[in-house]
PDB file of C-alpha atoms in Angstrom:
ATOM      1  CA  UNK A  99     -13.937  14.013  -7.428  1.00 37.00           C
ATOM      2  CA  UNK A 100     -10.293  13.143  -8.993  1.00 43.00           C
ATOM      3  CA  UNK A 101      -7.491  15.005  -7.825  1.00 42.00           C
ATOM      4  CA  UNK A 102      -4.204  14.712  -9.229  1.00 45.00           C
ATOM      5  CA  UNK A 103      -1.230  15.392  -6.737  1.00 45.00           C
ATOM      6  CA  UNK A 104       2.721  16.015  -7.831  1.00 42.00           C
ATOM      7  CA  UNK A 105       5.097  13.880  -5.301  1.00 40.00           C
ATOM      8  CA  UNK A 106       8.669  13.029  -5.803  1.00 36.00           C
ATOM      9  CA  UNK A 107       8.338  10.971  -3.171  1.00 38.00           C
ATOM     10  CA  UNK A 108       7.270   7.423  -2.531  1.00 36.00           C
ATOM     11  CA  UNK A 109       4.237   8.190  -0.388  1.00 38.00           C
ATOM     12  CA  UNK A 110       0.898   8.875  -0.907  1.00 39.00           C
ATOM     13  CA  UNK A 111      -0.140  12.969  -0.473  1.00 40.00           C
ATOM     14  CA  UNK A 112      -2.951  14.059   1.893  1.00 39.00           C
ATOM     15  CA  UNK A 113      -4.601  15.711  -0.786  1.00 42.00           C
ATOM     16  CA  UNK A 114      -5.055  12.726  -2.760  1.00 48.00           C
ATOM     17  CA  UNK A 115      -9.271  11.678  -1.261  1.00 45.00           C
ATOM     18  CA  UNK A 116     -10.269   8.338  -0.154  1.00 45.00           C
ATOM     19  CA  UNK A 117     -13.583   6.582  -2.198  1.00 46.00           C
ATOM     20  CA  UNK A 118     -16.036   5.295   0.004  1.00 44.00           C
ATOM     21  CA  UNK A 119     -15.639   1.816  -1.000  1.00 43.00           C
ATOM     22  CA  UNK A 120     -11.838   1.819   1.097  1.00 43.00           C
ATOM     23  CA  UNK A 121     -13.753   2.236   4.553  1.00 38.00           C
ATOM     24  CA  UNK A 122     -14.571  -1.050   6.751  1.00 36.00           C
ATOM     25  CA  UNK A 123     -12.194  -3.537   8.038  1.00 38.00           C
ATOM     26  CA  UNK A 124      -9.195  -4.298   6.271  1.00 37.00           C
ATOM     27  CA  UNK A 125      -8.854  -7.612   8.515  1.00 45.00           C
ATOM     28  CA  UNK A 126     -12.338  -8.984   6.919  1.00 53.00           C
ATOM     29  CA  UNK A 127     -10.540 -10.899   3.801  1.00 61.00           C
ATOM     30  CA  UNK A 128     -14.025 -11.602   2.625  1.00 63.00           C
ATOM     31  CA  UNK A 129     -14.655  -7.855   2.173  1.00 68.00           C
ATOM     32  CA  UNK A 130     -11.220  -6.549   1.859  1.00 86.00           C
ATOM     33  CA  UNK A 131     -11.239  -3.401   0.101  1.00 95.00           C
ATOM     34  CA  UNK A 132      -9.234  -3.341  -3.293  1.00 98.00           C
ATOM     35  CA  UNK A 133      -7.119  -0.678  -5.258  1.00 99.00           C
ATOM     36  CA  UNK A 134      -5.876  -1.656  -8.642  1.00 99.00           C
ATOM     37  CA  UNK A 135      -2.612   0.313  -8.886  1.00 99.00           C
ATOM     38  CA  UNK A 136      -1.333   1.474 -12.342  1.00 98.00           C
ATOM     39  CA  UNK A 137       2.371   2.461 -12.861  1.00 97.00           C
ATOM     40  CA  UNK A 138       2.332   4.642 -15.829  1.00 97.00           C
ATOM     41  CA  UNK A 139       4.535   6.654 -18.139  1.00 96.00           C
ATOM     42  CA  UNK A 140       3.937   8.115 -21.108  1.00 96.00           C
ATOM     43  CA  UNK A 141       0.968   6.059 -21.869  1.00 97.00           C
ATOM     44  CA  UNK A 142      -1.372   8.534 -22.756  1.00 97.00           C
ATOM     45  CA  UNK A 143      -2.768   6.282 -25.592  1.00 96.00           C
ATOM     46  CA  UNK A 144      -3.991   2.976 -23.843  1.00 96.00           C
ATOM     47  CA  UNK A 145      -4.277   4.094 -20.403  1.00 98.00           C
ATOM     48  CA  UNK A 146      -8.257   5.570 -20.757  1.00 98.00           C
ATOM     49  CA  UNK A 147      -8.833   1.999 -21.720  1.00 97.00           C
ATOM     50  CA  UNK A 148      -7.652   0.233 -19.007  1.00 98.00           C
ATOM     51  CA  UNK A 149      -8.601   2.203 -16.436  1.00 99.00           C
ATOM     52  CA  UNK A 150     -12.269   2.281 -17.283  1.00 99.00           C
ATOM     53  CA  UNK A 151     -11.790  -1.754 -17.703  1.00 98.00           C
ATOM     54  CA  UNK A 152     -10.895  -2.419 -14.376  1.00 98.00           C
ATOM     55  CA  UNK A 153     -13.445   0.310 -12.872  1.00 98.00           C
ATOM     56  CA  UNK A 154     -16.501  -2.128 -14.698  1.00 98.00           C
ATOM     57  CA  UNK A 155     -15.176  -4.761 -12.138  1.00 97.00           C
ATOM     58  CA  UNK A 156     -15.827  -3.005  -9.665  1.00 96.00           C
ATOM     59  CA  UNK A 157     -12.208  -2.024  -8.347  1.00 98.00           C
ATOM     60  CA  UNK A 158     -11.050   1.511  -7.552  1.00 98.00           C
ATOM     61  CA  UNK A 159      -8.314   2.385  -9.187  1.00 99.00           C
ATOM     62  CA  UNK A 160      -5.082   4.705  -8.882  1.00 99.00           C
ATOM     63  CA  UNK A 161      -2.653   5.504 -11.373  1.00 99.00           C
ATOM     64  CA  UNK A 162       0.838   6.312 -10.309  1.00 99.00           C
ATOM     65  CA  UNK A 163       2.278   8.651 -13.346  1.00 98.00           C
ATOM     66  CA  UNK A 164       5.728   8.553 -13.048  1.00 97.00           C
ATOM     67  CA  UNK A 165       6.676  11.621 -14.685  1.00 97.00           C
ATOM     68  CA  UNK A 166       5.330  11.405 -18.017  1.00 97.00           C
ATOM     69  CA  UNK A 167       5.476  13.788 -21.011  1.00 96.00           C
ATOM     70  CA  UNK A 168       2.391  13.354 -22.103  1.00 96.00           C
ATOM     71  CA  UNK A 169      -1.098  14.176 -20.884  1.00 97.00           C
ATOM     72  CA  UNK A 170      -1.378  10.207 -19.444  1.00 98.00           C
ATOM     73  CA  UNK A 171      -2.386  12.158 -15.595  1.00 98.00           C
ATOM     74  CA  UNK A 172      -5.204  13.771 -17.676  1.00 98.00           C
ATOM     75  CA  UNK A 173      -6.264  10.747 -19.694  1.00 98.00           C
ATOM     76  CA  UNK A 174      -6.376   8.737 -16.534  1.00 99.00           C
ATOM     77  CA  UNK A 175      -8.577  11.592 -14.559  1.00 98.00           C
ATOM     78  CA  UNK A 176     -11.223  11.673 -17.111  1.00 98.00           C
ATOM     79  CA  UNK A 177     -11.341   8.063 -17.146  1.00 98.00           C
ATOM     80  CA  UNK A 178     -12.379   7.666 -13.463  1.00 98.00           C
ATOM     81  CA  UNK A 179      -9.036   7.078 -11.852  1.00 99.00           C
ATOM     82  CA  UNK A 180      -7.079   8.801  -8.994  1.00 99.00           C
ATOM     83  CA  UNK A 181      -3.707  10.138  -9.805  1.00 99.00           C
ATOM     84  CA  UNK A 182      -0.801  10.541  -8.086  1.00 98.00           C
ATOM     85  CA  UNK A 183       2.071  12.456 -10.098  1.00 98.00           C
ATOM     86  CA  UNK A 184       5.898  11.580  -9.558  1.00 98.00           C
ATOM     87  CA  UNK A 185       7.883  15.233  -9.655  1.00 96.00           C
ATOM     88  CA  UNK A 186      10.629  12.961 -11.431  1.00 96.00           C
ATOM     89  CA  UNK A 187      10.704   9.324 -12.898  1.00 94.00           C
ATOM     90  CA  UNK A 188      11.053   6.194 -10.189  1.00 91.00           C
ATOM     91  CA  UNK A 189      10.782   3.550 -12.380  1.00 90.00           C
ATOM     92  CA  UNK A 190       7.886   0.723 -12.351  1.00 89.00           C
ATOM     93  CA  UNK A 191       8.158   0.037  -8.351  1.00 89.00           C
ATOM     94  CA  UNK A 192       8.605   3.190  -7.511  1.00 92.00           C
ATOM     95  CA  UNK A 193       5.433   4.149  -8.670  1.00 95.00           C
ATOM     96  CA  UNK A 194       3.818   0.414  -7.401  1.00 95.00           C
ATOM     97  CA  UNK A 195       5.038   1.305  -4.162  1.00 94.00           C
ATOM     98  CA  UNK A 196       3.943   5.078  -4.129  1.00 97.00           C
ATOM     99  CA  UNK A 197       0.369   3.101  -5.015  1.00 98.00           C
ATOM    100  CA  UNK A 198       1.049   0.382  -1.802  1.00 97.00           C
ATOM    101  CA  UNK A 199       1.833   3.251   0.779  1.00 97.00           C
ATOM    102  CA  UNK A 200      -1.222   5.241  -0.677  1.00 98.00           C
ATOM    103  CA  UNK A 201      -3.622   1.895  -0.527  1.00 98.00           C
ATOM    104  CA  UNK A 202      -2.496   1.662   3.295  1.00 96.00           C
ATOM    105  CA  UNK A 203      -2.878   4.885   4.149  1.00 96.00           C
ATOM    106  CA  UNK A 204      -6.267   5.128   2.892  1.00 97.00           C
ATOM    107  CA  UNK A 205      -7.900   1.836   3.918  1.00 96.00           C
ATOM    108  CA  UNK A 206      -7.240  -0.157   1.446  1.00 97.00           C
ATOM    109  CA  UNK A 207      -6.667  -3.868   2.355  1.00 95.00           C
ATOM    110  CA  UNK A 208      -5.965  -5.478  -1.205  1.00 98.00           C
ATOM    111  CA  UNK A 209      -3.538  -4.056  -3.688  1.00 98.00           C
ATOM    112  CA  UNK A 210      -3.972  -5.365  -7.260  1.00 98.00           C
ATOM    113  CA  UNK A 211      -1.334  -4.468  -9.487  1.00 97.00           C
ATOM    114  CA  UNK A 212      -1.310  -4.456 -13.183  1.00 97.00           C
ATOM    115  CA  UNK A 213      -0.025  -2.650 -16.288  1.00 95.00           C
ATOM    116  CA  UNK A 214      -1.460   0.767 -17.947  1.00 96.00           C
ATOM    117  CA  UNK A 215      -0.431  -0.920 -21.415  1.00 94.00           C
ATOM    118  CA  UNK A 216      -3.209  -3.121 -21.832  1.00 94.00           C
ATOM    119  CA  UNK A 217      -1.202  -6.425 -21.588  1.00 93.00           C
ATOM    120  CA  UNK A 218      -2.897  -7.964 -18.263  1.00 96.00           C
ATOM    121  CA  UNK A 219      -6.103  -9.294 -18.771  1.00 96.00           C
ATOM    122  CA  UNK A 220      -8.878  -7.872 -16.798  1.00 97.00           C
ATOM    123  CA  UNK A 221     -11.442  -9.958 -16.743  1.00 96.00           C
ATOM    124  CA  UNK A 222      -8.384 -12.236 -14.642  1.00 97.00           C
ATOM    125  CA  UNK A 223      -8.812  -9.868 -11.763  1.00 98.00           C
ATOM    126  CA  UNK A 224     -11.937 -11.577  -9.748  1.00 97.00           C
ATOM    127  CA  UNK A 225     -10.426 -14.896  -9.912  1.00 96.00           C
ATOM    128  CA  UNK A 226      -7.000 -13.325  -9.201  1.00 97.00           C
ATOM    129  CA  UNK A 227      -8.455 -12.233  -6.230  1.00 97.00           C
ATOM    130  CA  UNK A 228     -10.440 -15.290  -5.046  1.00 97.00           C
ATOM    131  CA  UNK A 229      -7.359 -17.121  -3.290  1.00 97.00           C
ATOM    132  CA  UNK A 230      -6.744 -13.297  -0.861  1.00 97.00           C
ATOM    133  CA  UNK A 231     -10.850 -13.029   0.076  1.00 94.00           C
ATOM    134  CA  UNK A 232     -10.592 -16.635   1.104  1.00 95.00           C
ATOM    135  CA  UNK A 233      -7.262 -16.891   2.876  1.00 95.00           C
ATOM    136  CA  UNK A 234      -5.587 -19.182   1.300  1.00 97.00           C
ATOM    137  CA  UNK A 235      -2.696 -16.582  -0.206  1.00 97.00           C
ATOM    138  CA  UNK A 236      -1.158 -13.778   0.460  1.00 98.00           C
ATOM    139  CA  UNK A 237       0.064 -13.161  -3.074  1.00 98.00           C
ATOM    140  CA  UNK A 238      -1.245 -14.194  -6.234  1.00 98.00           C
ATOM    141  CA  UNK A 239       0.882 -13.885  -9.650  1.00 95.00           C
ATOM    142  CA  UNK A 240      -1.431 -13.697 -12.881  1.00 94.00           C
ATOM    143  CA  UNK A 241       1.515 -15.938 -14.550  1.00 91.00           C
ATOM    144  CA  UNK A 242       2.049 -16.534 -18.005  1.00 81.00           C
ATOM    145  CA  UNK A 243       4.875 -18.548 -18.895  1.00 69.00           C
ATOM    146  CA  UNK A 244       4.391 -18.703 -22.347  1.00 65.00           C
ATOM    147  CA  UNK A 245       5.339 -15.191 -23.309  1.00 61.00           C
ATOM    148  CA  UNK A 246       8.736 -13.399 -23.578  1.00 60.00           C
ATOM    149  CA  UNK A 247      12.026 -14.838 -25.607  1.00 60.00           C
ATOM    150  CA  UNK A 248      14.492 -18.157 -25.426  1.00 68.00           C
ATOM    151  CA  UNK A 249      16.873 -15.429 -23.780  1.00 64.00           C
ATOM    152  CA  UNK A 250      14.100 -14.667 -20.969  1.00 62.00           C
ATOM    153  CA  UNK A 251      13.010 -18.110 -20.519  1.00 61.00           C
ATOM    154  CA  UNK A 252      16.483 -19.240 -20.268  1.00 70.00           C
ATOM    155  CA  UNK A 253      17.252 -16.579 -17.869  1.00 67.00           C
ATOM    156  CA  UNK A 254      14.424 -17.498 -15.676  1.00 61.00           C
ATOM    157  CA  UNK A 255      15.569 -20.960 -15.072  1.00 69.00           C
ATOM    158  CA  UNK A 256      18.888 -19.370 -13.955  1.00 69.00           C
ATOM    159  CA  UNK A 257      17.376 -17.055 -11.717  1.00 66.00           C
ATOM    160  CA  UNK A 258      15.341 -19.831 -10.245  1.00 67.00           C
ATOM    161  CA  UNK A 259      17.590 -22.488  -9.895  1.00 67.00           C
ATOM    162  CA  UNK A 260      19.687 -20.205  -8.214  1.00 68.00           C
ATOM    163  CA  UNK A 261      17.023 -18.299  -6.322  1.00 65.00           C
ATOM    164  CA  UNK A 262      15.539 -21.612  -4.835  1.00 71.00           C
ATOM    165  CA  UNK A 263      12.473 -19.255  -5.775  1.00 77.00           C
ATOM    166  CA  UNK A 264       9.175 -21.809  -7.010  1.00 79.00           C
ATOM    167  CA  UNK A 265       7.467 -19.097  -8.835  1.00 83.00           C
ATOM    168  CA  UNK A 266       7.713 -19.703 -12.646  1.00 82.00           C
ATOM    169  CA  UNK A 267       6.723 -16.345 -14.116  1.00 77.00           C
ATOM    170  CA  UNK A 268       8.719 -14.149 -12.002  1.00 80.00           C
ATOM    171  CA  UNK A 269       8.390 -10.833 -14.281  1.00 81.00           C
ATOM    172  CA  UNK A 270       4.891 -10.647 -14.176  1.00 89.00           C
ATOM    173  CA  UNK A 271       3.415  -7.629 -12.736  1.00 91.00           C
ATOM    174  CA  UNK A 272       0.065  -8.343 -12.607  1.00 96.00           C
ATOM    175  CA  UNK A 273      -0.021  -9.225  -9.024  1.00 97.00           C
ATOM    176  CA  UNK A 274      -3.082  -9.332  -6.329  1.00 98.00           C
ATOM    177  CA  UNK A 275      -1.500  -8.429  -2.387  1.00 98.00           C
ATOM    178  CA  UNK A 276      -3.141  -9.193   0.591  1.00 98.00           C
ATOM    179  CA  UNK A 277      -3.209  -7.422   3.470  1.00 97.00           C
ATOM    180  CA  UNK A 278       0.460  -9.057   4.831  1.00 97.00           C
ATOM    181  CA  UNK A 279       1.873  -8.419   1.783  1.00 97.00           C
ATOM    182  CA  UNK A 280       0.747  -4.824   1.152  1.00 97.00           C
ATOM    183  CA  UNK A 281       2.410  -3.859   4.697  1.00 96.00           C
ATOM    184  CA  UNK A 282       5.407  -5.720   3.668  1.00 94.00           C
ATOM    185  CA  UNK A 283       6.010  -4.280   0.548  1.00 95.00           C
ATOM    186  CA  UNK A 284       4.816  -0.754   2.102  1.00 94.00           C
ATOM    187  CA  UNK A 285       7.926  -0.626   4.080  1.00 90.00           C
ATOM    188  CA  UNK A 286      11.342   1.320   3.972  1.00 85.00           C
ATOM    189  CA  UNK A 287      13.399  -1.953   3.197  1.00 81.00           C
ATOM    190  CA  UNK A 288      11.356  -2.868   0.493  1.00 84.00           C
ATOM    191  CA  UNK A 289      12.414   1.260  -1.385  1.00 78.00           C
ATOM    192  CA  UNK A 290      16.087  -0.321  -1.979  1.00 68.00           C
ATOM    193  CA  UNK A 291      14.529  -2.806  -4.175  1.00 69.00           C
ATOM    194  CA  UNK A 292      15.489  -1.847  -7.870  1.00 62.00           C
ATOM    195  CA  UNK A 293      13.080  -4.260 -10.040  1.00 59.00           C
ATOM    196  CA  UNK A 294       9.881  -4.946  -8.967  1.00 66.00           C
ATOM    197  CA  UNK A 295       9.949  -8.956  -9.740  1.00 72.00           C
ATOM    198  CA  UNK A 296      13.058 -10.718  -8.164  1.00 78.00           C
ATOM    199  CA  UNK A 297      13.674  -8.472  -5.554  1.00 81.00           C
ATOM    200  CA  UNK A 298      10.074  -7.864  -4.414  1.00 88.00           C
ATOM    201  CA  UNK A 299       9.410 -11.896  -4.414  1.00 88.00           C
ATOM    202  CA  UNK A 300      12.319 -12.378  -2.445  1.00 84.00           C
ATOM    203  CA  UNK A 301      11.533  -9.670   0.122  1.00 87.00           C
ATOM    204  CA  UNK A 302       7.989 -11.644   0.238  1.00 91.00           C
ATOM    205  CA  UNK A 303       9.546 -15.125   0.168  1.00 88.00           C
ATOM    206  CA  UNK A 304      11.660 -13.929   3.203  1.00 86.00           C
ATOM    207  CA  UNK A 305       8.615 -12.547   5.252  1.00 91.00           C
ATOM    208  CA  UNK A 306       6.534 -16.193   5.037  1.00 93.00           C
ATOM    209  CA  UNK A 307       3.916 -14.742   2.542  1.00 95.00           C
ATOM    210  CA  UNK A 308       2.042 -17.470   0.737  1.00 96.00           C
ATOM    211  CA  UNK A 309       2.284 -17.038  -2.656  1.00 95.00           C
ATOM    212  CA  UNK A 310       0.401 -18.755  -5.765  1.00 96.00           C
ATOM    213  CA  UNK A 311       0.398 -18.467  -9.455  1.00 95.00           C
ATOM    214  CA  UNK A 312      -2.935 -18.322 -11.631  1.00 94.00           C
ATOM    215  CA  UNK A 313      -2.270 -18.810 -15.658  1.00 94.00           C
ATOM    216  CA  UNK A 314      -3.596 -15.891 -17.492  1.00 94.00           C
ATOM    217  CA  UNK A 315      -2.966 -14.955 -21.354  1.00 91.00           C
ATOM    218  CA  UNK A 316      -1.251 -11.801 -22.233  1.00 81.00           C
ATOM    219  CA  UNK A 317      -2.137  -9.488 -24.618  1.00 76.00           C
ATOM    220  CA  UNK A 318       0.090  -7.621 -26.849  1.00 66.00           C
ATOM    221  CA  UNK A 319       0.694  -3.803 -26.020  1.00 60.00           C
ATOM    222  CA  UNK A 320      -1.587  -1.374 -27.295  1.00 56.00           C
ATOM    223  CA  UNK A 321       0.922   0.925 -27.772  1.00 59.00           C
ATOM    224  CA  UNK A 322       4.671   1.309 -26.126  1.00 54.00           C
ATOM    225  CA  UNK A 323       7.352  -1.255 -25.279  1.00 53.00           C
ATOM    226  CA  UNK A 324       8.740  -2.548 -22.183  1.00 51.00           C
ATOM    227  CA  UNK A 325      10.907  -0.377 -19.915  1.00 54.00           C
ATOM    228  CA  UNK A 326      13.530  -2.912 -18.506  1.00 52.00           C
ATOM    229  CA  UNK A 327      13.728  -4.856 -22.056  1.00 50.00           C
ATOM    230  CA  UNK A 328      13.629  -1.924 -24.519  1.00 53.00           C
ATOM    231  CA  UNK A 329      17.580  -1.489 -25.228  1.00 52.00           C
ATOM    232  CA  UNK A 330      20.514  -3.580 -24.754  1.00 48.00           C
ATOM    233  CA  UNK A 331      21.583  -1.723 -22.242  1.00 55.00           C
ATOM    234  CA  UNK A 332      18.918  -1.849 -20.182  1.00 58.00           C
ATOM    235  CA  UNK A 333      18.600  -5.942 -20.578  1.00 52.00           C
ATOM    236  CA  UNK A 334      22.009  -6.086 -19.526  1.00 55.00           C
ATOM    237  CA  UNK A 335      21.759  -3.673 -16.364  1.00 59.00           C
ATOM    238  CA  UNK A 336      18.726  -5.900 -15.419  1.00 55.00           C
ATOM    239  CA  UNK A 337      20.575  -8.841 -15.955  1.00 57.00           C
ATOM    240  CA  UNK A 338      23.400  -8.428 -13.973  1.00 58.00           C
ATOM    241  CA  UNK A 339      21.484  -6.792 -11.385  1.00 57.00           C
ATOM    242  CA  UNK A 340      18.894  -9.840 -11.073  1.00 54.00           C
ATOM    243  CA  UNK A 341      21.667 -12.815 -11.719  1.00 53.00           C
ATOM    244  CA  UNK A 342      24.000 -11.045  -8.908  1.00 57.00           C
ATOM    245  CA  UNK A 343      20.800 -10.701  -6.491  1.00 52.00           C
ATOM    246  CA  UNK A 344      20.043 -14.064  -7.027  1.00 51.00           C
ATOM    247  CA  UNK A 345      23.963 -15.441  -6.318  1.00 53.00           C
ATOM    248  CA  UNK A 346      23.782 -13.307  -2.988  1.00 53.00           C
ATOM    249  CA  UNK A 347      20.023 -15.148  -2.164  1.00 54.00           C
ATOM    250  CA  UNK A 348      21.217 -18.688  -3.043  1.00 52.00           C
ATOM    251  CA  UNK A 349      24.865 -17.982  -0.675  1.00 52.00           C
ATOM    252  CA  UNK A 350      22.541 -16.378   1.646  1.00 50.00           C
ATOM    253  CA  UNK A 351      20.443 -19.712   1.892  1.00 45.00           C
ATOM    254  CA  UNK A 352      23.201 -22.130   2.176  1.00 45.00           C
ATOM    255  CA  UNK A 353      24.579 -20.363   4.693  1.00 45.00           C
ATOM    256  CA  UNK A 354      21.554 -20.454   6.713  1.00 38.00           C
ATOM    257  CA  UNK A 355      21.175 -24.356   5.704  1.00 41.00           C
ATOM    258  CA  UNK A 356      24.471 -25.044   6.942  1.00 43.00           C
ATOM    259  CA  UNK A 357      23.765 -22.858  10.142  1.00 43.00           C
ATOM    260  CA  UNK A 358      20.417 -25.367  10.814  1.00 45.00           C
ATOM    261  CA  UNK A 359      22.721 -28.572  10.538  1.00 46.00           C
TER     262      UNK A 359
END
């Protein structure tokens, strides 16, 4: 039976109950036990949908409302999903994270993590998951290069070249965690990261995770818009919070380079 439990804070609640299908061995990749976590707010309209989607493949899923004014908890209930409510908003990783500290504390070895606004594709998710059940990654970004403006694309290259990151997409968040990862990003250091893309792939860059990139269309929203890229403000808050991360990462680098010679 559902349950949906109110926490302002980024933890999972004892009241929340664990399926049967999280017990076993985490440490078996080959039958690692998967959550598909679901950030949500306000998307009472599409997230039913989704939620059902990814239960046909045969993931468990939890959605993470963060503090939404509309009835998305209840929508995502009757659809089959366990809910966690946020007491107030904590932005996309906030609630990701909320959903990693749950998936741990419950037995939960894989943490799959993709949008409540119907914009990941999820029939992606078993081949998504393919490269953590057979060892060869410890991340894997459903990528999709293709999407987003001249402005974004031309931002990425900035971020990377400065980054020394090799990921190409690096705002996707539909994103399959192994076991490393989930414990990595479960962690206190990993709450003082702001965004959930540059930040969280450097945290994973700097903690030797393997990490590889799967192509993977996008669909258009079903309803909503995007919470970083929905005002000018917020683009340029993101912006200047990602280019100055990156500048700190790439002097951060060099200075360990020059350290090695």
């Amino acid at each position: 039976m559902n349950q949906e439990c109110e926490t302002a804070l980024a933890c999972a609640p004892d009241g929340v109950p664990m399926p049967d299908s999280a017990a076993g061995s985490v440490g078996e990749m080959e039958t690692c036990a998967v959550l598909a976590v679901m950030p949500a707010f306000n998307e009472a309209a599409s997230v039913a949908s989704v939620v059902r989607d990814v239960l046909a493949q045969g993931v468990d899923v939890l959605v993470v409302d963060d503090a939404s004014e509309d009835d998305t908890a209840r929508a995502a209930s009757e659809a089959g999903a366990m809910v966690i409510r946020h007491a107030v908003r904590l932005g996309a990783w906030g609630g990701t994270q909320t959903g990693l500290r749950f998936a741990r504390r419950a037995g939960y070895g894989c943490v799959l993590s993709i949008d409540a606004d119907g914009q990941h594709p999820v029939d992606a998710i078993p081949e998504l998951l393919a490269p953590l059940r057979d060892g060869s990654a410890d991340v894997v970004i459903g990528a999709c290069t293709e999407r987003g403006s001249t402005l974004r694309h031309v931002a990425w290259t900035l971020f990377r070249a400065l980054s020394h990151l090799k990921v190409r997409d690096l705002t996707s968040g539909f994103r399959a965690y192994g076991p490393r990862a989930v414990k990595c990003l479960a962690s206190r250091q990993a709450t003082l990261v702001d965004y959930q893309d540059l930040g969280v792939l450097f945290l994973l860059a700097e903690n030797g995770m393997r990490m590889q990139e799967m192509h993977v269309p996008m669909r258009p929203r079903k309803t909503g818009h995007s919470r970083i890229f929905n005002n000018w403000f917020a683009v340029a808050d993101y912006m200047v919070y990602s280019f100055l991360h990156a500048v700190w990462k790439n002097r951060h680098i060099s200075r360990i380079d020059r350290c090695k010679t």
